[in-house]
Amino acid sequence: MSPAAPKLKDKLAKGDRERLAGLLKTAKAELLHLQQTDARLFSRPFSAQELVSQLQDIDFSERVDAFVARFGRLQDLLGDKFLPAWLRAMEEGAGAVLENLDRAEKLGLLNSADEWLAVRKLRNLMVHEYIDHPETLHMALHAAHAHVTMLSQTVDIFERRTTPLLD
């Protein structure tokens, strides 16, 4: 625990503590579900052409849907809810998304604000290009798959930095 953590812990309002605890619990559950779906979806390689035919299979299609939804939910939860709540609780001040990401990078919560923005774009690409552009979806799915580890590391960092404030 950093020297400032005990002071902040004592000053943290019960509502803020409960909000951070709830967000952390949700993030860990979302991460677990994303990792499980990721393992099932990418259990064997598939090309863009195979993706088109496999999307006709309801089981595979539902795995894609689940992966896209879980990836997006976790990314949204961490970037749009947890990060601003954490910054406010740490008396860092929350602002616009780009400001929050830059601040998070400086504080060591994220490895790269630019990488986080790329992940955000992937989420949007997967949602909006889902059916009409299978090549784009294929690329986005594989890029998102490669970023699941980054999301996992982000949850771990938030957990390490938040848990001392909740005890």
JSON list of C-alpha atoms in Angstrom, two decimals:
[
{"chain": "A", "resi": 1, "resn": "MET", "atom": "CA", "xyz": [0.00, 0.00, 0.00]},
{"chain": "A", "resi": 2, "resn": "SER", "atom": "CA", "xyz": [1.38, 3.42, -0.91]},
{"chain": "A", "resi": 3, "resn": "PRO", "atom": "CA", "xyz": [1.92, 5.97, 1.89]},
{"chain": "A", "resi": 4, "resn": "ALA", "atom": "CA", "xyz": [-1.04, 7.99, 0.56]},
{"chain": "A", "resi": 5, "resn": "ALA", "atom": "CA", "xyz": [-3.39, 4.98, 0.57]},
{"chain": "A", "resi": 6, "resn": "PRO", "atom": "CA", "xyz": [-4.09, 4.95, 4.34]},
{"chain": "A", "resi": 7, "resn": "LYS", "atom": "CA", "xyz": [-4.97, 8.67, 4.25]},
{"chain": "A", "resi": 8, "resn": "LEU", "atom": "CA", "xyz": [-7.22, 8.21, 1.23]},
{"chain": "A", "resi": 9, "resn": "LYS", "atom": "CA", "xyz": [-8.76, 5.09, 2.71]},
{"chain": "A", "resi": 10, "resn": "ASP", "atom": "CA", "xyz": [-9.76, 7.04, 5.81]},
{"chain": "A", "resi": 11, "resn": "LYS", "atom": "CA", "xyz": [-11.19, 9.86, 3.68]},
{"chain": "A", "resi": 12, "resn": "LEU", "atom": "CA", "xyz": [-12.99, 7.60, 1.21]},
{"chain": "A", "resi": 13, "resn": "ALA", "atom": "CA", "xyz": [-16.74, 7.90, 1.63]},
{"chain": "A", "resi": 14, "resn": "LYS", "atom": "CA", "xyz": [-18.68, 4.71, 2.26]},
{"chain": "A", "resi": 15, "resn": "GLY", "atom": "CA", "xyz": [-20.55, 5.20, -1.02]},
{"chain": "A", "resi": 16, "resn": "ASP", "atom": "CA", "xyz": [-17.28, 5.51, -2.97]},
{"chain": "A", "resi": 17, "resn": "ARG", "atom": "CA", "xyz": [-15.88, 2.44, -1.24]},
{"chain": "A", "resi": 18, "resn": "GLU", "atom": "CA", "xyz": [-19.04, 0.46, -2.09]},
{"chain": "A", "resi": 19, "resn": "ARG", "atom": "CA", "xyz": [-18.99, 1.71, -5.69]},
{"chain": "A", "resi": 20, "resn": "LEU", "atom": "CA", "xyz": [-15.36, 0.67, -6.18]},
{"chain": "A", "resi": 21, "resn": "ALA", "atom": "CA", "xyz": [-15.99, -2.71, -4.53]},
{"chain": "A", "resi": 22, "resn": "GLY", "atom": "CA", "xyz": [-18.99, -3.32, -6.79]},
{"chain": "A", "resi": 23, "resn": "LEU", "atom": "CA", "xyz": [-17.14, -2.27, -9.92]},
{"chain": "A", "resi": 24, "resn": "LEU", "atom": "CA", "xyz": [-14.19, -4.49, -9.01]},
{"chain": "A", "resi": 25, "resn": "LYS", "atom": "CA", "xyz": [-16.45, -7.48, -8.39]},
{"chain": "A", "resi": 26, "resn": "THR", "atom": "CA", "xyz": [-18.22, -6.91, -11.71]},
{"chain": "A", "resi": 27, "resn": "ALA", "atom": "CA", "xyz": [-14.93, -6.45, -13.59]},
{"chain": "A", "resi": 28, "resn": "LYS", "atom": "CA", "xyz": [-13.55, -9.72, -12.23]},
{"chain": "A", "resi": 29, "resn": "ALA", "atom": "CA", "xyz": [-16.74, -11.60, -13.19]},
{"chain": "A", "resi": 30, "resn": "GLU", "atom": "CA", "xyz": [-16.81, -10.02, -16.67]},
{"chain": "A", "resi": 31, "resn": "LEU", "atom": "CA", "xyz": [-13.15, -10.90, -17.16]},
{"chain": "A", "resi": 32, "resn": "LEU", "atom": "CA", "xyz": [-13.73, -14.53, -16.20]},
{"chain": "A", "resi": 33, "resn": "HIS", "atom": "CA", "xyz": [-16.64, -14.81, -18.64]},
{"chain": "A", "resi": 34, "resn": "LEU", "atom": "CA", "xyz": [-14.63, -13.12, -21.40]},
{"chain": "A", "resi": 35, "resn": "GLN", "atom": "CA", "xyz": [-11.69, -15.47, -20.84]},
{"chain": "A", "resi": 36, "resn": "GLN", "atom": "CA", "xyz": [-13.96, -18.52, -20.95]},
{"chain": "A", "resi": 37, "resn": "THR", "atom": "CA", "xyz": [-15.64, -17.38, -24.17]},
{"chain": "A", "resi": 38, "resn": "ASP", "atom": "CA", "xyz": [-12.28, -16.40, -25.67]},
{"chain": "A", "resi": 39, "resn": "ALA", "atom": "CA", "xyz": [-10.93, -19.91, -25.00]},
{"chain": "A", "resi": 40, "resn": "ARG", "atom": "CA", "xyz": [-13.99, -21.52, -26.61]},
{"chain": "A", "resi": 41, "resn": "LEU", "atom": "CA", "xyz": [-14.10, -19.21, -29.64]},
{"chain": "A", "resi": 42, "resn": "PHE", "atom": "CA", "xyz": [-10.40, -19.45, -30.42]},
{"chain": "A", "resi": 43, "resn": "SER", "atom": "CA", "xyz": [-9.95, -23.12, -29.55]},
{"chain": "A", "resi": 44, "resn": "ARG", "atom": "CA", "xyz": [-8.97, -23.68, -33.17]},
{"chain": "A", "resi": 45, "resn": "PRO", "atom": "CA", "xyz": [-7.88, -21.23, -35.87]},
{"chain": "A", "resi": 46, "resn": "PHE", "atom": "CA", "xyz": [-10.35, -20.02, -38.48]},
{"chain": "A", "resi": 47, "resn": "SER", "atom": "CA", "xyz": [-9.88, -17.96, -41.62]},
{"chain": "A", "resi": 48, "resn": "ALA", "atom": "CA", "xyz": [-12.14, -15.15, -42.84]},
{"chain": "A", "resi": 49, "resn": "GLN", "atom": "CA", "xyz": [-13.70, -17.59, -45.32]},
{"chain": "A", "resi": 50, "resn": "GLU", "atom": "CA", "xyz": [-14.31, -20.17, -42.59]},
{"chain": "A", "resi": 51, "resn": "LEU", "atom": "CA", "xyz": [-15.83, -17.45, -40.42]},
{"chain": "A", "resi": 52, "resn": "VAL", "atom": "CA", "xyz": [-18.51, -16.81, -43.03]},
{"chain": "A", "resi": 53, "resn": "SER", "atom": "CA", "xyz": [-19.57, -20.45, -43.14]},
{"chain": "A", "resi": 54, "resn": "GLN", "atom": "CA", "xyz": [-19.17, -20.99, -39.39]},
{"chain": "A", "resi": 55, "resn": "LEU", "atom": "CA", "xyz": [-21.46, -18.05, -38.64]},
{"chain": "A", "resi": 56, "resn": "GLN", "atom": "CA", "xyz": [-24.25, -20.21, -40.08]},
{"chain": "A", "resi": 57, "resn": "ASP", "atom": "CA", "xyz": [-23.73, -22.56, -37.12]},
{"chain": "A", "resi": 58, "resn": "ILE", "atom": "CA", "xyz": [-25.78, -21.22, -34.21]},
{"chain": "A", "resi": 59, "resn": "ASP", "atom": "CA", "xyz": [-23.32, -22.43, -31.56]},
{"chain": "A", "resi": 60, "resn": "PHE", "atom": "CA", "xyz": [-20.37, -20.70, -33.24]},
{"chain": "A", "resi": 61, "resn": "SER", "atom": "CA", "xyz": [-22.44, -17.59, -33.95]},
{"chain": "A", "resi": 62, "resn": "GLU", "atom": "CA", "xyz": [-23.47, -17.38, -30.29]},
{"chain": "A", "resi": 63, "resn": "ARG", "atom": "CA", "xyz": [-19.82, -17.70, -29.23]},
{"chain": "A", "resi": 64, "resn": "VAL", "atom": "CA", "xyz": [-18.95, -14.78, -31.51]},
{"chain": "A", "resi": 65, "resn": "ASP", "atom": "CA", "xyz": [-21.85, -12.76, -30.10]},
{"chain": "A", "resi": 66, "resn": "ALA", "atom": "CA", "xyz": [-20.81, -13.57, -26.54]},
{"chain": "A", "resi": 67, "resn": "PHE", "atom": "CA", "xyz": [-17.17, -12.68, -27.20]},
{"chain": "A", "resi": 68, "resn": "VAL", "atom": "CA", "xyz": [-18.06, -9.35, -28.82]},
{"chain": "A", "resi": 69, "resn": "ALA", "atom": "CA", "xyz": [-20.52, -8.46, -26.05]},
{"chain": "A", "resi": 70, "resn": "ARG", "atom": "CA", "xyz": [-18.22, -9.50, -23.20]},
{"chain": "A", "resi": 71, "resn": "PHE", "atom": "CA", "xyz": [-15.19, -7.79, -24.70]},
{"chain": "A", "resi": 72, "resn": "GLY", "atom": "CA", "xyz": [-17.20, -4.60, -25.15]},
{"chain": "A", "resi": 73, "resn": "ARG", "atom": "CA", "xyz": [-18.78, -4.71, -21.70]},
{"chain": "A", "resi": 74, "resn": "LEU", "atom": "CA", "xyz": [-15.46, -5.22, -19.94]},
{"chain": "A", "resi": 75, "resn": "GLN", "atom": "CA", "xyz": [-13.77, -2.49, -21.94]},
{"chain": "A", "resi": 76, "resn": "ASP", "atom": "CA", "xyz": [-16.68, -0.12, -21.23]},
{"chain": "A", "resi": 77, "resn": "LEU", "atom": "CA", "xyz": [-16.78, -1.02, -17.55]},
{"chain": "A", "resi": 78, "resn": "LEU", "atom": "CA", "xyz": [-13.08, -0.42, -17.05]},
{"chain": "A", "resi": 79, "resn": "GLY", "atom": "CA", "xyz": [-12.73, 2.71, -19.17]},
{"chain": "A", "resi": 80, "resn": "ASP", "atom": "CA", "xyz": [-16.06, 4.44, -18.70]},
{"chain": "A", "resi": 81, "resn": "LYS", "atom": "CA", "xyz": [-17.03, 3.48, -15.14]},
{"chain": "A", "resi": 82, "resn": "PHE", "atom": "CA", "xyz": [-14.19, 2.04, -13.08]},
{"chain": "A", "resi": 83, "resn": "LEU", "atom": "CA", "xyz": [-11.44, 4.42, -14.20]},
{"chain": "A", "resi": 84, "resn": "PRO", "atom": "CA", "xyz": [-13.41, 7.64, -13.54]},
{"chain": "A", "resi": 85, "resn": "ALA", "atom": "CA", "xyz": [-14.66, 6.30, -10.19]},
{"chain": "A", "resi": 86, "resn": "TRP", "atom": "CA", "xyz": [-11.12, 5.29, -9.20]},
{"chain": "A", "resi": 87, "resn": "LEU", "atom": "CA", "xyz": [-9.67, 8.66, -10.25]},
{"chain": "A", "resi": 88, "resn": "ARG", "atom": "CA", "xyz": [-12.31, 10.53, -8.24]},
{"chain": "A", "resi": 89, "resn": "ALA", "atom": "CA", "xyz": [-11.74, 8.30, -5.20]},
{"chain": "A", "resi": 90, "resn": "MET", "atom": "CA", "xyz": [-7.99, 8.90, -5.43]},
{"chain": "A", "resi": 91, "resn": "GLU", "atom": "CA", "xyz": [-8.63, 12.66, -5.66]},
{"chain": "A", "resi": 92, "resn": "GLU", "atom": "CA", "xyz": [-7.13, 12.72, -9.15]},
{"chain": "A", "resi": 93, "resn": "GLY", "atom": "CA", "xyz": [-10.20, 14.24, -10.75]},
{"chain": "A", "resi": 94, "resn": "ALA", "atom": "CA", "xyz": [-12.01, 12.54, -13.60]},
{"chain": "A", "resi": 95, "resn": "GLY", "atom": "CA", "xyz": [-12.48, 14.28, -16.92]},
{"chain": "A", "resi": 96, "resn": "ALA", "atom": "CA", "xyz": [-13.06, 13.42, -20.53]},
{"chain": "A", "resi": 97, "resn": "VAL", "atom": "CA", "xyz": [-12.16, 9.92, -21.71]},
{"chain": "A", "resi": 98, "resn": "LEU", "atom": "CA", "xyz": [-8.84, 10.96, -23.30]},
{"chain": "A", "resi": 99, "resn": "GLU", "atom": "CA", "xyz": [-7.81, 12.89, -20.19]},
{"chain": "A", "resi": 100, "resn": "ASN", "atom": "CA", "xyz": [-8.68, 9.92, -17.98]},
{"chain": "A", "resi": 101, "resn": "LEU", "atom": "CA", "xyz": [-6.70, 7.52, -20.17]},
{"chain": "A", "resi": 102, "resn": "ASP", "atom": "CA", "xyz": [-3.65, 9.80, -20.20]},
{"chain": "A", "resi": 103, "resn": "ARG", "atom": "CA", "xyz": [-3.88, 10.19, -16.42]},
{"chain": "A", "resi": 104, "resn": "ALA", "atom": "CA", "xyz": [-4.28, 6.42, -15.98]},
{"chain": "A", "resi": 105, "resn": "GLU", "atom": "CA", "xyz": [-1.16, 5.80, -18.07]},
{"chain": "A", "resi": 106, "resn": "LYS", "atom": "CA", "xyz": [0.84, 8.28, -15.98]},
{"chain": "A", "resi": 107, "resn": "LEU", "atom": "CA", "xyz": [-0.39, 6.60, -12.79]},
{"chain": "A", "resi": 108, "resn": "GLY", "atom": "CA", "xyz": [0.56, 3.14, -14.07]},
{"chain": "A", "resi": 109, "resn": "LEU", "atom": "CA", "xyz": [-3.02, 1.86, -14.36]},
{"chain": "A", "resi": 110, "resn": "LEU", "atom": "CA", "xyz": [-2.65, 1.34, -18.11]},
{"chain": "A", "resi": 111, "resn": "ASN", "atom": "CA", "xyz": [0.41, 0.47, -20.13]},
{"chain": "A", "resi": 112, "resn": "SER", "atom": "CA", "xyz": [-0.69, 2.73, -22.96]},
{"chain": "A", "resi": 113, "resn": "ALA", "atom": "CA", "xyz": [-3.55, 5.15, -23.48]},
{"chain": "A", "resi": 114, "resn": "ASP", "atom": "CA", "xyz": [-3.09, 4.68, -27.24]},
{"chain": "A", "resi": 115, "resn": "GLU", "atom": "CA", "xyz": [-3.49, 0.91, -26.92]},
{"chain": "A", "resi": 116, "resn": "TRP", "atom": "CA", "xyz": [-6.65, 1.47, -24.88]},
{"chain": "A", "resi": 117, "resn": "LEU", "atom": "CA", "xyz": [-8.06, 3.70, -27.62]},
{"chain": "A", "resi": 118, "resn": "ALA", "atom": "CA", "xyz": [-7.23, 1.01, -30.20]},
{"chain": "A", "resi": 119, "resn": "VAL", "atom": "CA", "xyz": [-9.14, -1.53, -28.10]},
{"chain": "A", "resi": 120, "resn": "ARG", "atom": "CA", "xyz": [-12.09, 0.86, -27.92]},
{"chain": "A", "resi": 121, "resn": "LYS", "atom": "CA", "xyz": [-12.07, 1.15, -31.72]},
{"chain": "A", "resi": 122, "resn": "LEU", "atom": "CA", "xyz": [-11.95, -2.65, -32.03]},
{"chain": "A", "resi": 123, "resn": "ARG", "atom": "CA", "xyz": [-15.04, -2.92, -29.89]},
{"chain": "A", "resi": 124, "resn": "ASN", "atom": "CA", "xyz": [-16.87, -0.47, -32.13]},
{"chain": "A", "resi": 125, "resn": "LEU", "atom": "CA", "xyz": [-15.64, -2.22, -35.26]},
{"chain": "A", "resi": 126, "resn": "MET", "atom": "CA", "xyz": [-16.80, -5.64, -34.07]},
{"chain": "A", "resi": 127, "resn": "VAL", "atom": "CA", "xyz": [-20.24, -4.33, -33.22]},
{"chain": "A", "resi": 128, "resn": "HIS", "atom": "CA", "xyz": [-20.84, -2.28, -36.36]},
{"chain": "A", "resi": 129, "resn": "GLU", "atom": "CA", "xyz": [-19.16, -4.46, -38.99]},
{"chain": "A", "resi": 130, "resn": "TYR", "atom": "CA", "xyz": [-20.48, -7.71, -37.66]},
{"chain": "A", "resi": 131, "resn": "ILE", "atom": "CA", "xyz": [-22.50, -9.24, -40.51]},
{"chain": "A", "resi": 132, "resn": "ASP", "atom": "CA", "xyz": [-21.81, -7.16, -43.61]},
{"chain": "A", "resi": 133, "resn": "HIS", "atom": "CA", "xyz": [-18.01, -7.35, -43.65]},
{"chain": "A", "resi": 134, "resn": "PRO", "atom": "CA", "xyz": [-16.73, -10.76, -42.53]},
{"chain": "A", "resi": 135, "resn": "GLU", "atom": "CA", "xyz": [-13.09, -9.95, -43.42]},
{"chain": "A", "resi": 136, "resn": "THR", "atom": "CA", "xyz": [-13.21, -6.90, -41.17]},
{"chain": "A", "resi": 137, "resn": "LEU", "atom": "CA", "xyz": [-14.92, -8.89, -38.44]},
{"chain": "A", "resi": 138, "resn": "HIS", "atom": "CA", "xyz": [-12.28, -11.63, -38.74]},
{"chain": "A", "resi": 139, "resn": "MET", "atom": "CA", "xyz": [-9.49, -9.10, -38.36]},
{"chain": "A", "resi": 140, "resn": "ALA", "atom": "CA", "xyz": [-11.22, -7.36, -35.44]},
{"chain": "A", "resi": 141, "resn": "LEU", "atom": "CA", "xyz": [-12.00, -10.63, -33.62]},
{"chain": "A", "resi": 142, "resn": "HIS", "atom": "CA", "xyz": [-8.37, -11.74, -33.82]},
{"chain": "A", "resi": 143, "resn": "ALA", "atom": "CA", "xyz": [-7.09, -8.33, -32.77]},
{"chain": "A", "resi": 144, "resn": "ALA", "atom": "CA", "xyz": [-9.50, -8.32, -29.82]},
{"chain": "A", "resi": 145, "resn": "HIS", "atom": "CA", "xyz": [-8.41, -11.86, -28.92]},
{"chain": "A", "resi": 146, "resn": "ALA", "atom": "CA", "xyz": [-4.84, -10.57, -28.76]},
{"chain": "A", "resi": 147, "resn": "HIS", "atom": "CA", "xyz": [-5.94, -7.81, -26.35]},
{"chain": "A", "resi": 148, "resn": "VAL", "atom": "CA", "xyz": [-7.76, -10.03, -23.83]},
{"chain": "A", "resi": 149, "resn": "THR", "atom": "CA", "xyz": [-4.48, -10.29, -21.91]},
{"chain": "A", "resi": 150, "resn": "MET", "atom": "CA", "xyz": [-4.24, -6.50, -21.72]},
{"chain": "A", "resi": 151, "resn": "LEU", "atom": "CA", "xyz": [-7.76, -6.31, -20.31]},
{"chain": "A", "resi": 152, "resn": "SER", "atom": "CA", "xyz": [-6.85, -9.01, -17.79]},
{"chain": "A", "resi": 153, "resn": "GLN", "atom": "CA", "xyz": [-3.75, -7.09, -16.74]},
{"chain": "A", "resi": 154, "resn": "THR", "atom": "CA", "xyz": [-5.82, -3.94, -16.34]},
{"chain": "A", "resi": 155, "resn": "VAL", "atom": "CA", "xyz": [-8.29, -5.72, -14.05]},
{"chain": "A", "resi": 156, "resn": "ASP", "atom": "CA", "xyz": [-5.33, -7.07, -12.03]},
{"chain": "A", "resi": 157, "resn": "ILE", "atom": "CA", "xyz": [-3.85, -3.58, -11.68]},
{"chain": "A", "resi": 158, "resn": "PHE", "atom": "CA", "xyz": [-7.17, -2.10, -10.61]},
{"chain": "A", "resi": 159, "resn": "GLU", "atom": "CA", "xyz": [-7.59, -4.90, -8.09]},
{"chain": "A", "resi": 160, "resn": "ARG", "atom": "CA", "xyz": [-4.11, -4.38, -6.60]},
{"chain": "A", "resi": 161, "resn": "ARG", "atom": "CA", "xyz": [-4.61, -0.62, -6.41]},
{"chain": "A", "resi": 162, "resn": "THR", "atom": "CA", "xyz": [-8.20, -0.73, -5.13]},
{"chain": "A", "resi": 163, "resn": "THR", "atom": "CA", "xyz": [-8.27, -3.59, -2.61]},
{"chain": "A", "resi": 164, "resn": "PRO", "atom": "CA", "xyz": [-6.18, -1.74, 0.03]},
{"chain": "A", "resi": 165, "resn": "LEU", "atom": "CA", "xyz": [-8.79, 1.03, -0.01]},
{"chain": "A", "resi": 166, "resn": "LEU", "atom": "CA", "xyz": [-11.63, -1.38, 0.68]},
{"chain": "A", "resi": 167, "resn": "ASP", "atom": "CA", "xyz": [-10.36, -3.22, 3.76]}
]
